[in-house]
Coordinates of C-alpha atoms in Angstrom, one line a residue:
Chain A
M270 CA 43.2 47.9 132.0
Q271 CA 41.3 50.5 131.3
S272 CA 43.8 53.1 131.4
I273 CA 47.5 53.6 132.5
N274 CA 48.1 54.5 136.0
N275 CA 51.4 52.8 137.3
I276 CA 54.4 53.8 135.5
V277 CA 57.9 52.8 135.7
I278 CA 60.6 55.2 134.3
I279 CA 64.0 53.8 132.8
G280 CA 66.1 56.6 132.5
A281 CA 66.8 59.9 134.4
G282 CA 67.9 62.4 131.8
N283 CA 66.2 65.7 130.6
L284 CA 63.4 64.0 128.7
A285 CA 63.1 61.3 131.7
F286 CA 62.9 64.4 134.3
H287 CA 60.3 66.4 132.4
L288 CA 58.2 63.5 131.4
G289 CA 58.4 62.1 135.1
K290 CA 57.2 65.4 136.3
A291 CA 54.3 66.1 134.0
F292 CA 52.9 62.3 134.7
Y293 CA 53.3 62.9 138.5
V294 CA 51.5 66.3 138.2
I295 CA 48.4 64.8 136.3
G296 CA 48.2 62.2 139.1
K297 CA 50.0 59.1 137.7
N298 CA 51.8 56.8 140.2
I299 CA 55.3 56.6 139.2
L300 CA 56.6 53.4 140.9
Q301 CA 60.1 53.5 140.5
V302 CA 62.9 55.5 138.6
Y303 CA 65.7 53.7 137.4
S304 CA 69.2 54.9 136.5
R305 CA 72.4 53.1 136.6
S306 CA 73.5 56.4 138.3
E307 CA 71.8 56.3 141.9
G308 CA 72.0 60.1 142.3
S309 CA 70.4 60.8 139.1
A310 CA 67.5 58.4 140.0
T311 CA 67.1 59.6 143.4
Q312 CA 67.1 63.6 142.3
L313 CA 64.2 62.6 140.0
A314 CA 62.3 59.8 142.1
S315 CA 62.4 62.3 145.1
L316 CA 60.5 64.9 143.3
I317 CA 57.6 62.8 142.1
N318 CA 57.5 60.4 145.2
A319 CA 58.9 57.3 143.5
E320 CA 61.4 54.9 144.6
A321 CA 64.9 55.4 143.2
I322 CA 66.4 52.0 142.0
S323 CA 70.1 51.6 140.2
D324 CA 70.0 47.4 140.5
F325 CA 68.1 46.5 137.2
N326 CA 66.9 43.5 138.7
A327 CA 65.1 45.5 141.3
I328 CA 62.7 46.9 138.4
A329 CA 58.9 46.0 139.7
T330 CA 57.2 43.7 137.3
T331 CA 53.8 45.0 138.0
A332 CA 53.6 48.5 136.4
D333 CA 51.0 49.3 133.5
L334 CA 53.9 51.1 131.5
Y335 CA 57.6 50.9 131.4
I336 CA 59.2 54.2 129.4
I337 CA 62.7 53.6 128.3
A338 CA 64.2 57.0 128.1
V339 CA 67.6 56.5 127.7
A340 CA 70.2 57.2 124.7
D341 CA 69.2 55.7 121.6
D342 CA 72.0 53.1 121.3
A343 CA 71.1 51.7 124.7
I344 CA 67.2 51.4 124.0
S345 CA 67.4 47.6 122.7
E346 CA 70.0 46.6 125.5
V347 CA 67.8 47.9 127.8
A348 CA 64.5 46.3 126.4
D349 CA 66.2 42.7 125.8
K350 CA 66.9 42.9 129.9
L351 CA 63.1 43.7 130.9
Q352 CA 61.9 40.2 130.1
L353 CA 58.3 41.2 130.8
N354 CA 55.1 39.3 129.2
D355 CA 52.6 41.5 128.4
Q356 CA 53.3 44.8 130.2
L357 CA 53.3 47.9 127.9
V358 CA 56.9 49.0 127.0
V359 CA 57.5 52.1 125.0
H360 CA 60.7 54.5 124.0
T361 CA 60.9 58.0 123.8
S362 CA 63.0 58.2 120.7
G363 CA 62.5 59.9 117.3
S364 CA 65.2 57.9 115.8
V365 CA 64.7 54.2 116.7
G366 CA 62.3 51.6 115.0
M367 CA 59.7 50.2 117.8
E368 CA 60.8 46.5 116.7
V369 CA 64.0 46.9 118.8
L370 CA 61.7 46.6 121.9
S371 CA 60.3 43.2 120.8
K372 CA 62.3 41.2 123.2
G373 CA 61.2 43.2 126.1
S374 CA 57.4 42.4 126.0
N375 CA 54.7 41.4 123.6
N376 CA 53.2 44.8 123.8
I377 CA 55.2 47.4 122.6
G378 CA 55.2 51.1 121.2
V379 CA 56.7 54.6 121.2
F380 CA 56.1 57.7 123.1
Y381 CA 57.6 60.4 121.4
P382 CA 57.5 63.9 122.4
L383 CA 58.5 66.1 119.7
Q384 CA 60.4 69.2 121.8
T385 CA 63.8 70.0 123.0
F386 CA 64.1 69.6 126.6
S387 CA 66.8 71.1 129.1
K388 CA 66.7 70.7 132.9
L389 CA 66.7 74.3 133.3
K390 CA 63.6 75.3 131.6
D391 CA 60.0 73.6 132.3
P392 CA 58.3 72.9 129.0
D393 CA 54.6 73.2 128.6
F394 CA 53.2 69.8 127.7
T395 CA 49.9 70.7 126.5
S396 CA 51.4 71.9 123.5
I397 CA 54.1 69.5 122.7
P398 CA 53.0 67.2 119.8
I399 CA 53.0 63.5 121.0
C400 CA 53.6 60.7 118.3
L401 CA 52.4 57.7 119.3
E402 CA 53.0 53.9 117.9
A403 CA 52.3 50.5 119.3
N404 CA 51.9 47.1 118.0
S405 CA 48.3 46.5 118.6
Q406 CA 45.2 48.8 118.8
L407 CA 44.5 48.3 122.3
S408 CA 48.1 49.6 123.4
L409 CA 47.6 52.5 120.9
K410 CA 44.3 53.4 122.5
L411 CA 45.8 53.2 126.0
L412 CA 48.9 55.5 124.8
K413 CA 46.6 57.8 122.9
S414 CA 44.3 58.3 126.4
L415 CA 47.7 58.7 128.4
G416 CA 48.9 61.2 125.9
E417 CA 46.1 63.2 125.7
E418 CA 46.2 63.8 129.3
L419 CA 49.2 65.5 128.8
S420 CA 49.2 67.4 125.4
N421 CA 46.4 68.8 122.9
Q422 CA 48.5 67.4 120.2
V423 CA 48.4 63.7 120.4
Q424 CA 49.4 62.2 116.7
F425 CA 50.0 58.3 115.5
V426 CA 53.1 58.3 113.5
N427 CA 54.8 55.1 111.8
S428 CA 58.4 54.4 112.6
K429 CA 59.3 55.8 109.0
Q430 CA 57.6 59.1 109.6
R431 CA 58.9 59.3 112.9
K432 CA 62.6 59.2 111.6
V433 CA 61.5 62.0 108.9
L434 CA 60.4 64.3 111.9
H435 CA 63.5 63.9 113.9
L436 CA 65.6 64.6 111.0
A437 CA 63.3 67.9 110.3
A438 CA 63.7 68.7 113.7
V439 CA 67.7 68.7 113.3
F440 CA 66.9 71.2 110.5
A441 CA 64.5 73.3 112.6
C442 CA 66.2 73.1 115.9
N443 CA 69.4 72.0 116.3
F444 CA 70.9 73.8 112.9
P445 CA 69.5 77.2 113.8
N446 CA 70.9 77.1 117.2
L447 CA 74.3 76.9 115.7
L448 CA 73.3 79.9 113.5
Y449 CA 72.3 81.8 116.6
T450 CA 75.8 80.9 118.1
A451 CA 77.3 82.2 114.8
A452 CA 75.5 85.7 115.2
E453 CA 76.8 85.4 119.1
K454 CA 80.2 85.1 118.3
L455 CA 80.2 87.9 115.5
L456 CA 78.7 90.7 118.0
E457 CA 80.9 89.6 121.0
E458 CA 83.6 90.4 118.8
N459 CA 82.0 93.7 117.9
D460 CA 81.2 94.8 121.8
L461 CA 77.8 94.2 120.9
S462 CA 75.3 92.1 123.1
F463 CA 73.3 89.2 121.9
E464 CA 70.2 91.0 123.7
I465 CA 69.8 93.0 120.5
L466 CA 69.1 90.0 118.2
K467 CA 66.5 88.4 120.6
P468 CA 63.4 90.1 119.0
L469 CA 64.5 89.5 115.6
I470 CA 65.0 85.3 116.7
A471 CA 61.5 85.4 118.1
E472 CA 59.8 87.2 115.2
T473 CA 61.5 84.8 112.7
A474 CA 60.3 82.0 114.9
D475 CA 56.7 83.7 115.2
K476 CA 56.5 84.7 111.7
V477 CA 56.5 80.8 110.3
Q478 CA 53.5 79.7 113.0
Q479 CA 51.3 82.1 110.6
I480 CA 53.2 81.8 107.4
L481 CA 55.0 78.7 105.6
P482 CA 58.7 79.3 105.9
S483 CA 59.1 78.6 102.0
Q484 CA 56.7 81.8 101.9
A485 CA 58.6 83.6 104.3
Q486 CA 62.2 83.8 103.2
T487 CA 63.7 87.6 102.7
G488 CA 67.3 88.7 103.2
P489 CA 70.2 89.6 100.8
A490 CA 70.5 86.1 99.0
F491 CA 66.8 86.2 98.7
R492 CA 66.9 89.7 96.9
N493 CA 69.8 88.5 95.1
D494 CA 71.7 91.6 96.4
I495 CA 75.5 90.7 95.3
K496 CA 77.1 93.8 96.6
I497 CA 76.1 93.0 100.2
M498 CA 76.8 89.3 99.9
N499 CA 80.2 90.3 98.8
Q500 CA 80.5 92.8 101.6
H501 CA 79.3 90.1 104.4
I502 CA 81.8 87.4 102.7
M503 CA 84.5 90.1 103.4
M504 CA 83.4 90.7 106.6
L505 CA 83.8 86.8 107.4
R506 CA 87.2 86.3 105.9
D507 CA 88.7 85.4 109.7
H508 CA 86.0 83.2 110.3
K509 CA 86.4 80.3 107.7
A510 CA 83.5 78.2 109.0
L511 CA 80.9 81.0 109.0
E512 CA 82.2 82.0 105.4
E513 CA 81.5 78.7 104.2
I514 CA 78.1 78.6 105.7
Y515 CA 77.1 82.1 104.5
V516 CA 78.3 81.3 101.0
M517 CA 76.5 78.0 100.8
L518 CA 73.3 78.8 102.4
S519 CA 73.1 82.0 100.4
R520 CA 73.7 79.6 97.2
I521 CA 70.6 77.4 98.5
I522 CA 68.2 80.0 99.2
K523 CA 68.7 81.1 95.5
K524 CA 68.0 77.7 94.4
Q525 CA 65.0 77.6 96.5
K526 CA 63.7 80.8 95.1
D527 CA 64.3 79.4 91.6
N528 CA 62.3 76.5 92.4
E529 CA 64.8 74.1 92.1
Q530 CA 65.0 70.8 93.9
L531 CA 67.0 70.8 97.4
Chain B
M160 CA 63.6 122.5 116.8
Q161 CA 62.9 120.6 120.1
S162 CA 61.6 117.6 118.6
I163 CA 60.8 115.8 115.3
N164 CA 57.2 115.9 114.4
N165 CA 56.9 116.9 110.7
I166 CA 58.2 113.9 108.6
V167 CA 58.5 113.0 104.8
I168 CA 58.8 109.2 104.3
I169 CA 60.8 108.2 100.9
G170 CA 60.0 105.0 99.8
A171 CA 56.8 102.5 100.2
G172 CA 58.2 99.1 101.0
N173 CA 57.6 97.1 103.9
L174 CA 59.7 98.9 106.4
A175 CA 58.1 102.3 105.1
F176 CA 55.0 101.1 105.6
H177 CA 55.3 99.9 109.3
L178 CA 57.4 102.9 110.2
G179 CA 54.9 105.2 108.5
K180 CA 52.0 103.7 110.5
A181 CA 53.9 103.7 113.7
F182 CA 55.0 107.3 113.6
Y183 CA 51.2 108.3 112.6
V184 CA 49.9 106.0 116.0
I185 CA 52.1 108.0 118.2
G186 CA 50.8 111.6 116.7
K187 CA 53.5 112.4 114.4
N188 CA 52.5 114.4 111.3
I189 CA 53.4 112.6 108.0
L190 CA 53.6 115.4 105.3
Q191 CA 54.2 113.1 102.7
V192 CA 54.9 109.8 101.4
Y193 CA 57.0 109.6 98.1
S194 CA 57.3 106.5 95.8
R195 CA 58.1 106.2 92.1
S196 CA 55.1 103.9 92.2
E197 CA 52.1 106.0 92.4
G198 CA 50.0 103.2 93.8
S199 CA 52.2 102.4 96.6
A200 CA 52.6 105.9 97.8
T201 CA 48.9 106.2 97.6
Q202 CA 48.3 103.0 99.5
L203 CA 50.6 104.2 102.6
A204 CA 49.6 107.7 102.5
S205 CA 46.0 107.1 102.7
L206 CA 46.2 105.2 105.7
I207 CA 48.4 108.0 107.8
N208 CA 46.6 111.1 106.5
A209 CA 49.6 112.1 104.2
E210 CA 50.1 113.2 100.7
A211 CA 50.9 110.8 98.1
I212 CA 53.6 112.4 95.8
S213 CA 55.4 110.3 92.8
D214 CA 57.2 113.3 91.6
F215 CA 60.5 113.8 93.4
N216 CA 60.4 117.6 93.0
A217 CA 57.3 117.9 94.8
I218 CA 58.7 116.7 98.2
A219 CA 58.6 119.5 100.6
T220 CA 61.5 121.2 102.2
T221 CA 59.8 122.1 105.3
A222 CA 59.9 119.0 107.4
D223 CA 62.1 118.2 110.4
L224 CA 63.0 114.9 109.1
Y225 CA 63.4 112.7 105.9
I226 CA 63.4 109.2 106.3
I227 CA 64.9 107.3 103.1
A228 CA 63.6 103.9 103.4
V229 CA 64.4 102.5 99.7
A230 CA 66.5 99.6 98.6
D231 CA 70.0 99.7 99.8
D232 CA 71.6 100.5 96.3
A233 CA 68.9 103.5 95.9
I234 CA 69.8 105.5 99.0
S235 CA 72.8 107.4 97.8
E236 CA 71.1 108.3 94.3
V237 CA 67.8 109.6 96.6
A238 CA 69.7 111.7 98.9
D239 CA 71.9 113.2 96.2
K240 CA 68.8 114.5 94.7
L241 CA 67.3 115.7 98.0
Q242 CA 69.4 118.8 97.9
L243 CA 68.4 120.1 101.4
N244 CA 70.2 122.7 103.6
D245 CA 70.2 121.5 107.3
Q246 CA 67.2 119.3 107.5
L247 CA 67.8 116.1 109.2
V248 CA 68.2 113.0 106.5
V249 CA 68.4 109.6 107.7
H250 CA 68.4 106.3 106.0
T251 CA 67.0 103.0 107.6
S252 CA 69.5 100.4 106.3
G253 CA 71.8 98.0 108.4
S254 CA 74.5 97.9 105.5
V255 CA 74.8 101.2 104.3
G256 CA 77.4 103.9 105.7
M257 CA 75.8 107.3 106.9
E258 CA 78.3 108.9 104.6
V259 CA 76.2 108.2 101.5
L260 CA 73.5 110.5 102.6
S261 CA 76.1 113.7 103.0
K262 CA 75.3 115.6 99.6
G263 CA 71.4 115.4 100.7
S264 CA 72.0 117.7 103.9
N265 CA 74.4 119.0 106.2
N266 CA 72.3 116.8 109.3
I267 CA 72.4 113.2 108.5
G268 CA 72.1 110.0 110.5
V269 CA 70.6 106.3 110.6
F270 CA 67.4 105.0 112.0
Y271 CA 67.7 101.3 111.8
P272 CA 65.1 98.9 113.3
L273 CA 66.7 95.6 113.9
Q274 CA 63.8 93.4 112.8
T275 CA 62.2 91.7 109.9
F276 CA 59.0 93.1 108.3
S277 CA 56.3 91.8 106.3
K278 CA 53.3 93.3 105.1
L279 CA 51.1 90.7 106.4
K280 CA 52.1 91.1 110.3
D281 CA 52.0 94.1 112.5
P282 CA 54.9 94.5 114.2
D283 CA 55.2 95.5 117.9
F284 CA 57.8 98.3 117.9
T285 CA 58.0 98.6 121.6
S286 CA 60.5 95.6 121.8
I287 CA 62.7 96.3 118.5
P288 CA 65.9 97.5 119.1
I289 CA 66.4 100.9 117.3
C290 CA 69.9 101.7 116.1
L291 CA 70.8 105.1 115.6
E292 CA 73.9 107.3 114.0
A293 CA 74.1 110.8 113.4
N294 CA 76.8 113.5 112.6
S295 CA 76.3 115.8 115.4
Q296 CA 75.0 115.8 118.7
L297 CA 71.6 117.4 118.3
S298 CA 70.7 115.3 115.7
L299 CA 71.4 112.0 117.6
K300 CA 69.5 113.8 120.6
L301 CA 66.5 114.3 118.4
L302 CA 66.3 111.0 116.9
K303 CA 67.0 109.2 120.3
S304 CA 63.8 111.2 121.5
L305 CA 62.2 110.1 118.7
G306 CA 63.1 106.4 118.8
E307 CA 62.2 106.3 122.5
E308 CA 58.5 107.1 121.6
L309 CA 58.6 104.3 119.7
S310 CA 60.5 101.4 121.6
N311 CA 62.1 100.7 124.5
Q312 CA 65.6 99.6 123.0
V313 CA 67.1 102.6 121.6
Q314 CA 71.0 102.2 121.0
F315 CA 73.6 104.2 119.7
V316 CA 75.5 102.0 117.0
N317 CA 78.4 103.1 114.8
S318 CA 78.6 102.4 110.9
K319 CA 80.9 99.5 111.4
Q320 CA 78.9 97.8 114.3
R321 CA 75.5 98.3 112.2
K322 CA 77.2 96.1 109.5
V323 CA 77.8 93.6 111.7
L324 CA 74.4 93.3 113.2
H325 CA 73.1 92.9 109.8
L326 CA 75.2 90.5 108.9
A327 CA 74.6 88.7 112.6
A328 CA 70.8 89.0 111.6
V329 CA 71.5 87.0 108.5
F330 CA 72.6 84.3 110.4
A331 CA 69.7 84.8 113.3
C332 CA 66.8 85.2 110.8
N333 CA 67.2 84.6 106.8
F334 CA 69.1 81.3 107.3
P335 CA 67.4 79.7 110.0
N336 CA 64.3 80.8 107.7
L337 CA 65.7 78.3 105.1
L338 CA 66.2 75.5 107.5
Y339 CA 62.8 75.9 108.5
T340 CA 62.0 75.5 104.7
A341 CA 63.9 72.2 104.5
A342 CA 62.0 70.8 107.1
E343 CA 58.8 72.0 105.5
K344 CA 59.7 70.2 102.3
L345 CA 60.8 66.8 104.4
L346 CA 57.7 66.7 106.2
E347 CA 55.6 67.5 103.1
E348 CA 57.3 64.4 101.2
N349 CA 56.1 62.4 104.1
D350 CA 52.4 63.5 104.3
L351 CA 53.2 65.2 107.7
S352 CA 52.2 68.7 108.4
F353 CA 54.3 71.6 109.1
E354 CA 51.9 72.3 111.9
I355 CA 53.9 69.5 114.1
L356 CA 57.2 71.4 114.1
K357 CA 55.9 74.7 115.3
P358 CA 56.3 74.2 118.9
L359 CA 59.6 73.2 118.7
I360 CA 60.8 76.0 116.4
A361 CA 59.0 78.2 118.7
E362 CA 60.7 76.7 122.0
T363 CA 64.3 76.9 120.1
A364 CA 64.2 80.5 119.7
D365 CA 62.5 81.1 123.3
K366 CA 65.4 79.3 124.7
V367 CA 67.7 81.6 123.4
Q368 CA 66.1 84.3 125.1
Q369 CA 67.3 83.1 128.2
I370 CA 70.4 80.9 127.5
L371 CA 73.1 82.0 125.5
P372 CA 72.8 79.8 122.0
S373 CA 76.2 78.5 122.6
Q374 CA 75.3 77.3 125.6
A375 CA 71.9 75.7 124.1
Q376 CA 73.2 73.7 121.6
T377 CA 71.7 69.8 121.1
G378 CA 71.4 67.3 118.8
P379 CA 72.9 64.2 116.9
A380 CA 76.1 66.2 116.0
F381 CA 76.6 67.7 119.5
R382 CA 76.3 64.4 121.0
N383 CA 78.3 62.8 118.2
D384 CA 75.9 60.2 117.4
I385 CA 77.4 58.9 114.4
K386 CA 75.0 56.2 113.8
I387 CA 72.0 58.6 113.7
M388 CA 74.0 61.0 111.5
N389 CA 74.8 58.5 109.1
Q390 CA 70.8 57.4 109.0
H391 CA 70.0 60.8 108.5
I392 CA 72.5 61.2 105.4
M393 CA 71.1 58.0 104.1
M394 CA 67.5 59.7 104.2
L395 CA 68.7 62.7 102.4
R396 CA 70.4 60.8 99.1
D397 CA 67.7 62.5 97.0
H398 CA 68.4 66.1 98.4
K399 CA 71.7 67.0 97.7
A400 CA 71.5 70.3 98.8
L401 CA 70.2 69.2 102.2
E402 CA 72.7 66.7 102.6
E403 CA 75.3 69.4 102.0
I404 CA 73.8 71.5 104.9
Y405 CA 73.7 68.7 107.1
V406 CA 76.9 67.3 106.8
M407 CA 78.4 71.0 106.8
L408 CA 76.4 72.3 109.8
S409 CA 77.1 69.0 111.8
R410 CA 80.8 69.3 111.2
I411 CA 80.7 73.1 112.5
I412 CA 78.6 72.0 115.5
K413 CA 81.6 69.7 116.2
K414 CA 84.1 72.5 116.1
Q415 CA 82.0 74.4 117.9
K416 CA 81.8 71.9 120.6
D417 CA 85.7 71.3 120.4
N418 CA 85.9 75.4 121.0
E419 CA 87.8 75.6 117.7
Q420 CA 87.6 79.1 116.1
L421 CA 84.6 79.0 113.6

């Protein structure tokens, strides 16, 4: 095999959905979309000219690549059932080791796009880092070539590094979104629209595209402005959870400024 | 007075710097830049064709507007010394009430641009919300007209709401930057470049331009994926501060999902 052309997608969640569409757009032949839920399989399959299946035994054995894009704790079970010989099988998870695929095939790997996906918003794959791993040089080469058809940022990342990336992504994506939610609540209660914070959120994320975040910290905690911090803590007296966040993160900003180990 | 043309800027920090340049670009006449540090005053004044002064008594009494853009706890002291009659005096702070200006002049107000500023990066004022307050309808009208020459997002915001905005901005800007810093540290220790997280950070901020953050939460805590969370906590065992952040914010994501009061 010179390159990957025929693909089976196992799973029909957000990532399967966007990855399936992206492969279809670059001309790959998506043979099948498998999902336990026939509706989900059909929804994706109909968009990308694939067969929708919900019977695991109907999965074709002739594809070049099997992409397992299911919940983390279902990956090994799916792989165990695949029972292929040498066809390339990958999962798409940040936190699961490659080795859980080993009963599925002799050729295994990981194809992890480091991005947050939602059904409502089409991602631009060209700028999404794709983190690859495989158990042979040939598979790695095939995945690299496939990845580069989608994205300008293809990297080899081992299982240990990938887990660190996923943890770092929780800090860089999931946790900031909670803090945006805290801001949303505070504004809502005071008849202010979330609209007014959007430019600030955009600029804060844009700044670290150019300057490392450790060099970009600002705010009352960084300035050690105790008067303002006390005023803020007073304002949060009816929001115990937000007060806890405020106190802890302010303290850690000070630690970071003082070059203490976080 | 029909509109504000002649301006004195008191202060030469990040905000004074960018505001001074922005007013100069739209054709305002910046009479003077005052700073205790002659160097800072000169640096800004020379860019915007203004006189640099470091002697407070040399401040002209003939300007249409005096902008006090100094540290929060120095605002009232500066205002007290101004001793003007009816010339309009404003400060630019999110957290300080308008009334601290009352000894400076009979006409006072607030001109608060809700954005994070750094010397290295020129802001686009057209999209920055400018929050206004004044003690007379005439002053409010003059400030509104000035604000609209700079920005498409001019709003009237009273002192109480402005304090809430500033607090919300800490959650939406300063705290997310700390979390980006945490991610930076984790990557650095594992020979991974911060570069790889930039698209994720950009997309996370971009998503809430379209969807409210309370509707956009994802991640292991939101899915209640205990196995992954335990793995992450293990990985943070040498980073006590980051472990504390991880545990607390994960717990609060769960609360938010369960619609509990934050």
